[in-house]
XYZ file of C-alpha atoms in Angstrom:
570
model
C 77.559 9.149 23.849
C 79.494 12.378 22.541
C 82.247 11.464 25.201
C 82.386 7.964 23.631
C 82.729 9.171 20.538
C 85.346 11.651 21.314
C 87.451 8.945 23.174
C 87.019 6.780 19.702
C 88.210 9.498 17.835
C 91.147 10.388 20.193
C 92.040 6.464 20.165
C 92.313 6.287 16.449
C 94.233 9.599 16.175
C 96.895 8.098 18.582
C 97.103 4.818 16.668
C 97.501 6.805 13.492
C 100.104 9.079 15.234
C 101.946 6.151 16.258
C 101.970 4.619 12.971
C 103.113 7.509 11.335
C 105.588 7.849 14.156
C 106.768 4.374 13.694
C 107.069 4.968 9.729
C 108.791 8.018 10.105
C 111.142 6.451 12.392
C 111.792 3.518 10.146
C 112.468 5.506 7.433
C 115.132 7.804 9.240
C 116.810 4.546 10.324
C 116.676 3.439 6.523
C 118.015 6.862 5.272
C 120.585 6.599 8.043
C 122.123 3.363 7.730
C 121.472 2.872 4.053
C 124.680 1.702 2.175
C 126.451 4.587 0.030
C 125.684 4.190 -3.655
C 128.376 2.355 -5.359
C 129.957 3.750 -8.560
C 129.945 1.293 -11.377
C 133.185 2.361 -12.908
C 135.075 2.875 -9.285
C 137.488 -0.051 -8.363
C 139.082 -1.051 -5.261
C 142.689 -2.866 -5.821
C 143.063 -5.193 -2.951
C 146.599 -6.347 -1.903
C 147.786 -9.399 -3.569
C 148.235 -12.320 -1.078
C 151.538 -14.036 -0.651
C 150.960 -17.769 -0.482
C 154.418 -19.086 -1.542
C 155.402 -19.329 2.083
C 158.484 -17.508 1.831
C 158.537 -14.123 3.607
C 161.228 -12.672 1.134
C 158.778 -12.574 -1.764
C 156.177 -10.597 0.015
C 157.852 -7.607 -1.620
C 156.047 -9.059 -4.905
C 152.753 -8.418 -3.531
C 153.232 -4.547 -3.090
C 154.861 -4.475 -6.617
C 151.936 -6.303 -7.903
C 149.435 -3.839 -6.290
C 151.043 -0.815 -7.545
C 151.689 -2.211 -11.305
C 147.650 -3.399 -11.531
C 146.710 0.094 -10.106
C 148.674 2.087 -12.323
C 147.624 -0.128 -15.446
C 144.092 0.042 -14.439
C 144.291 3.938 -14.330
C 146.023 4.069 -17.588
C 142.894 2.515 -19.450
C 140.956 5.450 -18.244
C 138.008 3.502 -18.132
C 137.767 3.240 -14.422
C 138.736 5.364 -11.279
C 141.185 3.589 -9.171
C 141.624 3.241 -5.416
C 144.607 1.549 -4.203
C 144.119 -0.431 -0.855
C 147.721 -0.705 0.092
C 148.195 0.552 3.760
C 144.393 0.303 4.570
C 143.410 -1.592 7.336
C 139.823 -2.671 6.455
C 139.984 -5.695 3.963
C 139.462 -4.450 0.281
C 135.643 -5.335 -0.042
C 134.827 -3.469 3.477
C 136.794 -0.514 1.992
C 135.101 -0.342 -1.272
C 131.688 -0.015 0.204
C 132.827 2.973 2.381
C 134.338 4.566 -0.648
C 131.282 3.679 -3.126
C 133.422 1.485 -5.492
C 131.253 -0.977 -7.076
C 134.286 -3.238 -7.997
C 137.138 -4.934 -6.303
C 140.288 -6.606 -7.622
C 141.876 -9.091 -5.211
C 144.229 -12.124 -5.872
C 147.226 -13.892 -4.609
C 150.513 -15.700 -5.975
C 152.276 -18.892 -5.223
C 154.828 -20.951 -6.699
C 155.584 -24.667 -7.368
C 159.260 -25.206 -7.783
C 160.750 -22.429 -10.046
C 157.779 -21.493 -11.360
C 155.784 -18.327 -10.046
C 151.669 -18.180 -10.469
C 149.881 -14.908 -10.009
C 146.096 -15.291 -9.868
C 143.270 -12.543 -9.827
C 139.572 -12.171 -9.505
C 137.424 -9.468 -10.418
C 134.434 -9.076 -7.724
C 131.232 -7.239 -7.337
C 131.346 -5.127 -3.900
C 127.664 -5.632 -3.189
C 127.165 -9.298 -3.421
C 130.935 -10.520 -3.109
C 130.098 -12.409 -6.430
C 132.532 -13.527 -9.213
C 132.470 -11.232 -12.181
C 135.605 -12.387 -13.921
C 138.494 -14.570 -12.976
C 141.545 -13.467 -15.457
C 143.957 -16.133 -16.883
C 146.610 -17.017 -14.468
C 150.000 -14.932 -14.871
C 152.583 -17.651 -15.076
C 156.527 -17.673 -15.448
C 160.040 -18.333 -14.012
C 160.719 -17.111 -10.640
C 163.866 -15.545 -11.777
C 161.787 -13.348 -14.503
C 159.099 -12.655 -11.791
C 158.657 -8.805 -13.055
C 157.458 -10.357 -16.430
C 154.925 -12.247 -14.454
C 153.706 -9.323 -12.643
C 153.608 -7.282 -16.255
C 151.523 -10.209 -17.237
C 149.294 -10.212 -14.117
C 148.926 -6.513 -15.048
C 148.140 -6.896 -18.808
C 145.273 -9.648 -17.781
C 143.610 -6.853 -15.491
C 143.934 -4.460 -18.075
C 142.178 -6.572 -20.885
C 139.516 -7.902 -18.142
C 138.428 -4.052 -17.612
C 138.847 -3.225 -21.069
C 136.199 -6.353 -21.745
C 133.865 -5.032 -19.164
C 133.746 -1.331 -19.399
C 135.786 -0.752 -22.620
C 134.063 -0.200 -26.194
C 134.179 -3.250 -28.710
C 133.753 -5.929 -26.158
C 130.383 -5.894 -25.004
C 130.009 -9.689 -25.481
C 133.248 -10.511 -23.678
C 131.863 -13.755 -22.472
C 131.463 -15.246 -25.912
C 134.677 -14.004 -27.711
C 138.467 -14.393 -26.966
C 140.168 -11.445 -25.396
C 143.333 -10.101 -26.552
C 146.637 -11.097 -24.845
C 147.514 -7.632 -23.627
C 146.284 -4.039 -23.781
C 148.448 -3.113 -26.811
C 146.726 -6.276 -28.656
C 143.249 -4.520 -27.323
C 144.284 -1.080 -28.656
C 145.014 -2.646 -32.274
C 141.581 -4.673 -32.067
C 139.842 -1.174 -31.296
C 141.404 0.470 -33.798
C 140.670 -2.233 -36.394
C 137.140 -1.959 -35.349
C 136.688 1.455 -35.540
C 138.214 1.199 -39.128
C 135.541 -1.360 -39.933
C 132.790 0.647 -38.997
C 134.117 3.451 -41.339
C 133.939 0.990 -43.858
C 137.980 0.811 -44.239
C 138.294 -2.579 -44.030
C 141.871 -2.584 -45.790
C 142.810 -0.502 -42.782
C 141.169 -2.647 -40.528
C 143.125 -5.523 -41.549
C 146.338 -3.897 -40.872
C 145.315 -3.465 -37.064
C 144.156 -6.841 -36.816
C 147.102 -8.468 -38.451
C 149.416 -6.910 -35.957
C 147.347 -7.826 -33.038
C 147.421 -11.673 -34.467
C 151.246 -11.263 -34.661
C 151.460 -10.563 -31.011
C 150.432 -13.968 -29.841
C 149.647 -16.723 -32.078
C 146.970 -18.245 -29.688
C 145.087 -15.114 -29.930
C 142.326 -16.359 -32.311
C 140.079 -13.480 -32.445
C 142.236 -11.307 -34.336
C 142.984 -14.236 -37.084
C 138.849 -14.367 -37.395
C 138.384 -10.793 -37.695
C 140.891 -10.677 -40.217
C 138.649 -13.178 -41.893
C 135.419 -11.076 -41.515
C 137.170 -8.071 -42.686
C 138.858 -9.501 -45.734
C 135.247 -11.119 -46.612
C 133.755 -7.651 -46.390
C 136.434 -6.257 -48.592
C 136.111 -9.372 -51.141
C 139.720 -10.279 -50.507
C 138.726 -13.817 -50.465
C 142.515 -15.330 -51.261
C 143.422 -13.803 -47.792
C 140.096 -14.716 -45.961
C 140.818 -18.477 -47.175
C 144.211 -18.461 -46.331
C 143.682 -17.135 -42.652
C 140.726 -19.623 -42.514
C 143.158 -22.470 -43.451
C 145.308 -21.521 -40.279
C 142.407 -21.623 -38.086
C 141.070 -25.250 -39.277
C 142.804 -27.015 -36.379
C 140.952 -24.445 -33.865
C 137.338 -24.443 -35.002
C 136.014 -26.477 -32.419
C 137.414 -24.450 -29.655
C 136.099 -21.143 -31.143
C 134.278 -19.025 -28.628
C 130.896 -17.964 -29.957
C 131.761 -14.591 -31.738
C 134.719 -15.840 -33.075
C 133.243 -18.487 -34.497
C 130.827 -16.352 -36.181
C 133.348 -13.804 -37.480
C 135.028 -16.864 -39.246
C 131.701 -18.361 -40.598
C 130.136 -15.044 -41.762
C 133.367 -13.781 -43.481
C 133.835 -17.370 -45.399
C 130.216 -17.088 -46.289
C 130.438 -13.631 -47.664
C 133.264 -14.756 -49.938
C 131.298 -17.596 -51.245
C 128.448 -15.337 -51.796
C 126.152 -18.068 -49.478
C 123.818 -15.387 -47.658
C 121.680 -18.167 -45.977
C 124.793 -19.516 -44.234
C 125.817 -15.842 -43.131
C 122.421 -15.710 -41.929
C 122.899 -18.934 -39.653
C 126.261 -17.640 -38.519
C 124.683 -14.223 -37.561
C 121.569 -15.855 -35.841
C 124.058 -17.769 -33.788
C 126.172 -15.203 -32.535
C 123.271 -13.261 -31.461
C 121.782 -15.947 -29.723
C 125.185 -16.178 -27.642
C 126.031 -12.375 -27.430
C 122.528 -10.583 -27.913
C 124.266 -7.344 -27.277
C 127.146 -7.628 -30.116
C 126.690 -4.472 -31.978
C 128.591 -5.724 -34.638
C 126.680 -8.630 -35.019
C 123.242 -7.084 -34.591
C 124.215 -4.899 -37.824
C 125.754 -7.777 -39.647
C 122.954 -10.102 -38.879
C 120.602 -7.345 -40.052
C 122.318 -6.608 -43.207
C 122.162 -10.312 -43.899
C 118.366 -10.632 -43.275
C 117.639 -7.710 -45.415
C 119.824 -9.163 -48.355
C 117.136 -12.015 -48.152
C 114.321 -10.141 -47.924
C 113.741 -10.529 -44.068
C 113.191 -6.825 -43.139
C 110.985 -8.056 -40.200
C 113.455 -9.829 -38.537
C 116.142 -7.196 -39.129
C 113.994 -4.823 -37.311
C 113.387 -7.450 -34.520
C 117.111 -7.547 -34.106
C 117.663 -3.552 -34.562
C 115.096 -2.553 -32.462
C 115.779 -4.963 -29.661
C 117.870 -2.605 -27.444
C 118.058 1.212 -27.402
C 120.810 3.029 -29.101
C 121.260 5.516 -26.345
C 121.825 2.525 -23.467
C 124.446 0.795 -25.854
C 126.885 3.891 -26.115
C 127.161 3.711 -29.836
C 129.648 5.796 -31.721
C 128.654 8.088 -34.425
C 129.508 5.426 -37.268
C 127.709 2.860 -35.439
C 124.692 4.954 -34.966
C 124.795 5.951 -38.686
C 124.859 2.238 -40.003
C 122.572 1.128 -37.421
C 119.830 4.074 -38.214
C 120.685 3.343 -42.209
C 119.585 -0.497 -42.020
C 116.398 0.208 -39.836
C 115.356 2.655 -42.268
C 116.012 0.419 -45.217
C 113.998 -2.293 -43.377
C 111.252 0.005 -43.322
C 111.688 0.990 -46.724
C 111.314 -2.507 -47.909
C 108.060 -2.857 -45.640
C 106.421 0.147 -47.409
C 106.607 2.254 -43.990
C 108.308 5.100 -45.230
C 106.795 7.519 -42.729
C 108.717 5.305 -40.225
C 111.812 5.483 -42.686
C 111.574 9.069 -42.555
C 111.105 9.098 -38.733
C 114.397 7.011 -38.220
C 116.656 9.124 -40.187
C 115.200 12.321 -38.653
C 115.506 11.244 -34.900
C 119.256 9.805 -35.708
C 119.924 13.448 -37.616
C 119.002 15.307 -34.309
C 121.770 13.473 -32.682
C 123.923 13.652 -35.771
C 122.991 16.625 -37.859
C 126.127 16.480 -40.293
C 126.246 12.972 -41.273
C 126.009 12.796 -45.171
C 124.393 9.282 -44.990
C 121.736 10.274 -42.895
C 120.821 13.247 -45.087
C 120.365 10.627 -48.142
C 118.057 8.677 -45.960
C 115.931 11.308 -45.222
C 115.886 12.580 -48.900
C 115.033 8.898 -50.459
C 112.371 8.593 -47.847
C 110.851 11.916 -48.843
C 111.256 10.816 -52.325
C 109.249 7.687 -51.569
C 106.472 9.341 -50.126
C 106.515 11.837 -52.999
C 106.851 14.851 -50.669
C 108.466 16.837 -53.358
C 108.100 20.265 -51.567
C 109.666 18.810 -48.336
C 112.513 16.926 -50.619
C 113.532 20.183 -52.602
C 113.681 22.404 -49.435
C 115.918 19.750 -47.519
C 117.935 18.982 -50.545
C 118.738 22.850 -51.241
C 119.550 23.375 -47.464
C 122.026 20.339 -47.648
C 123.735 21.400 -51.144
C 124.146 24.866 -49.999
C 126.508 23.612 -47.010
C 129.668 22.660 -49.310
C 131.273 21.419 -45.869
C 129.050 18.507 -45.875
C 129.927 17.255 -49.155
C 133.564 16.351 -49.070
C 135.090 15.788 -52.471
C 135.769 12.158 -53.480
C 133.554 11.117 -50.693
C 129.902 12.019 -51.797
C 129.141 14.371 -54.980
C 125.690 16.156 -55.602
C 125.757 13.827 -58.810
C 126.083 10.547 -56.822
C 123.353 11.848 -54.389
C 121.048 12.999 -57.058
C 121.122 9.577 -59.027
C 119.778 8.084 -55.776
C 117.378 10.431 -55.392
C 116.208 10.723 -59.173
C 116.067 6.881 -59.088
C 113.942 6.402 -55.989
C 111.268 9.432 -57.426
C 111.209 7.442 -60.867
C 110.694 4.006 -58.837
C 107.794 5.442 -56.859
C 106.003 6.948 -59.561
C 107.375 10.446 -59.904
C 109.052 10.379 -63.318
C 108.769 14.276 -63.820
C 110.263 15.210 -60.862
C 112.877 12.232 -61.248
C 113.834 13.717 -64.699
C 114.578 17.157 -63.176
C 116.727 16.152 -60.386
C 118.855 13.628 -62.886
C 119.033 16.490 -65.109
C 120.744 18.548 -62.085
C 122.881 15.333 -61.603
C 124.003 15.217 -65.376
C 125.004 19.029 -65.323
C 127.314 18.834 -62.227
C 128.816 15.929 -63.784
C 129.553 18.221 -67.251
C 130.849 21.007 -64.879
C 132.847 18.822 -62.788
C 134.408 16.523 -65.577
C 137.946 16.164 -63.948
C 137.213 12.742 -62.851
C 134.413 11.188 -64.793
C 136.069 8.526 -66.436
C 136.799 6.927 -63.235
C 134.340 4.505 -61.341
C 131.526 6.727 -59.339
C 131.568 6.925 -55.747
C 130.297 3.749 -54.474
C 126.755 4.704 -52.817
C 124.868 1.749 -51.996
C 121.834 2.781 -54.271
C 124.210 3.611 -57.209
C 126.476 0.666 -57.054
C 124.943 -1.122 -60.328
C 123.304 2.312 -61.704
C 124.928 4.049 -64.431
C 125.713 7.797 -65.001
C 122.814 10.249 -65.223
C 123.103 11.004 -68.750
C 121.880 7.308 -69.162
C 118.978 7.521 -67.770
C 117.880 10.927 -69.410
C 118.223 9.171 -72.576
C 121.575 10.757 -73.536
C 122.777 7.802 -75.191
C 125.408 8.931 -77.479
C 126.746 11.373 -74.502
C 126.717 7.862 -72.046
C 128.269 5.887 -74.627
C 131.032 8.409 -74.901
C 131.797 8.430 -71.338
C 131.891 4.827 -70.992
C 134.401 4.521 -73.865
C 136.949 7.040 -72.441
C 136.408 4.576 -69.190
C 137.443 1.647 -71.175
C 140.103 3.426 -72.611
C 141.533 4.370 -69.421
C 141.023 0.803 -67.622
C 140.437 -1.989 -70.239
C 139.584 -3.892 -67.098
C 136.588 -1.819 -66.073
C 133.667 -3.858 -65.191
C 131.344 -0.674 -65.206
C 132.516 0.343 -68.594
C 131.779 -3.133 -70.192
C 128.380 -3.073 -68.168
C 127.478 0.391 -69.670
C 128.482 -0.189 -73.154
C 126.669 -3.586 -73.020
C 123.373 -2.170 -71.896
C 123.683 0.913 -74.626
C 124.209 -1.773 -77.181
C 121.290 -4.047 -76.255
C 119.356 -0.973 -76.629
C 120.840 -0.159 -79.883
C 120.230 -3.604 -80.823
C 124.047 -3.879 -81.782
C 123.949 -7.604 -81.336
C 127.608 -8.156 -82.153
C 128.943 -5.455 -79.434
C 126.077 -7.272 -76.966
C 127.890 -10.815 -77.536
C 131.295 -9.090 -77.222
C 130.278 -7.533 -73.834
C 128.147 -10.532 -72.686
C 131.483 -12.888 -73.442
C 133.591 -10.603 -71.405
C 131.269 -10.214 -68.406
C 130.657 -14.301 -68.289
C 134.498 -14.550 -68.348
C 135.663 -11.647 -65.712
C 133.365 -12.121 -62.533
C 133.690 -9.134 -60.456
C 134.920 -9.333 -56.787
C 130.893 -8.098 -56.169
C 129.472 -11.744 -56.119
C 126.915 -11.960 -59.108
C 127.558 -8.491 -60.485
C 128.577 -9.321 -63.774
C 125.580 -12.150 -64.091
C 123.259 -9.275 -63.249
C 124.912 -7.218 -65.673
C 124.420 -9.960 -68.400
C 120.759 -10.180 -67.071
C 120.033 -6.427 -67.789
C 121.198 -6.936 -71.301
C 118.808 -10.030 -72.137
C 115.906 -7.798 -70.634
C 116.708 -4.861 -72.790
C 116.798 -6.982 -75.630
C 113.372 -8.236 -75.012
C 114.094 -11.418 -73.470
C 112.637 -11.668 -70.312
C 113.183 -15.299 -69.713
C 116.935 -15.327 -70.302
C 116.771 -12.178 -68.110
C 114.942 -13.795 -65.359
C 117.046 -16.883 -65.801
C 120.363 -14.892 -65.213
C 118.713 -12.510 -62.311
C 118.099 -15.581 -60.297
C 121.541 -17.239 -61.027
C 122.963 -13.820 -59.827
C 121.117 -13.885 -56.624
C 122.011 -17.630 -56.411
C 125.733 -16.465 -56.521
C 125.185 -14.157 -53.590
C 124.484 -10.843 -55.036
C 124.516 -7.855 -52.545
C 122.343 -4.737 -52.198
C 119.462 -6.557 -53.739
C 116.920 -4.204 -51.969
C 117.956 -1.601 -54.392
C 117.140 -3.773 -57.850
C 113.783 -2.016 -57.604
C 115.811 1.320 -58.481
C 116.948 -0.006 -61.813
C 114.725 1.026 -64.439
C 116.019 -1.427 -67.025
C 114.680 -4.141 -64.918
C 111.051 -2.929 -64.913
C 109.883 -5.379 -67.487
C 110.472 -8.452 -65.087
C 108.190 -6.549 -62.521
C 105.347 -8.525 -63.097
C 106.870 -11.882 -63.775
C 105.901 -14.419 -61.134
C 109.442 -15.716 -60.893
C 110.625 -12.151 -60.038
C 107.770 -11.321 -57.636
C 108.736 -14.502 -56.027
C 112.356 -13.803 -56.032
C 111.965 -10.399 -54.328
C 108.739 -11.293 -51.807
C 109.275 -10.345 -48.297
C 110.222 -13.606 -46.596
C 109.923 -12.891 -42.728
């Protein structure tokens, strides 16, 4: 019996050993013959095949190989391997050299016309990634055709691996690499909120090729953001005959820019949704759709879009990451989830510690939470670094106006007054430019000087009088003087300011109507105030989420129509 048990155990052991040996051998075989890993940004440029039937044109293939390889190297987006002189086919060579991408193509002629075609292929599967538009020209201008081919491929790789074209399948591509660089510069300016600078670059790109519609639709978008609606309308008219053949992103840029000029937020929402459906990784439209959703009190929809992808995986620029974080925080703020708002600001601050916008987001979240001790500590640490408060961009006064307004809106009047008092003192000590319009921080776009909210009416009135004397067309001066007149019950001045505001609409849709609503509320006419506020919304008022910061609108807070107007809708 013992012998049988021993033999049984020995048999099991031998079987197990055989299995383990087989696994080991198989594993070794797999490891030994495994295809080398392929680098996503390494590309083999194969030889362009002469299909003309004319051997004298064979040298064109060598020239094309060289031009394309040099052009792709110039982009600095990919590592280029030139396959000229290699005996192995380009795909086989790419596998051996670890290149994930292959360029191949050929050229042929019809009469005196020369055609170059090219494809970008996936090495492992052999599948087509992108087929570029053919380069076409006269045979006698063969070098121009080769240069056109090079530009086509440089743009193709810019779309695949460069910044700004993550949704390339859904938008038109620039005609050449120079136009691509102009578009990139314009996009960067837009993210810096320099829409006028962006327009310069988009205009240059459009001038390079009249068929490049994407540059023109970006002009409409940038002009709409800057409220240069005459320009937006002019370019839109040029595009009228091409609307049906616009790619999804281009059509969205046109529709969103036109909607912005009309003050039509629902139309802008439809445009944004259409683009994100066609190009879900479009960074620009992820933000634009979110902004639009927030303006229509749909913070959950904004969050669904903003949090649908990983910011690190998308390789966002600092400006893109800042804006994405800012609107994510605002969405949480609108939902009353202030701890999540604070977490978003701090998470982004760890990556971008010196961005003022993010520090404002942190302070306003702390204000909403009522964490006064932490707010004071963070504010003191920030204001102690003058390098983070460049002149003419953000001033301590404007930041304190935001923070103080948040504190007051969330039930901390004493703390709010202390912060606003600090803001007023800063203004008095730095009065060199107090007659001008304030820095347009989002939270202070329609707020007045700190002295107004401290109840220093005479000081505030003197400020707005000086502002009006310096610029008789100042909307802010008329708004401030109108509100102060309403507080004094000076009906003559109220009527004068109301008449001026009603006949001088601001470039920000609905702003002057909002100012008239404020005056009505301050006079105690809640129904007229509510009617004008609804009209301002219908006109396309921006920054609606910040209406809750305006203490002059507090008498409307319990009005049923007001609650319906600002309720969360999605």
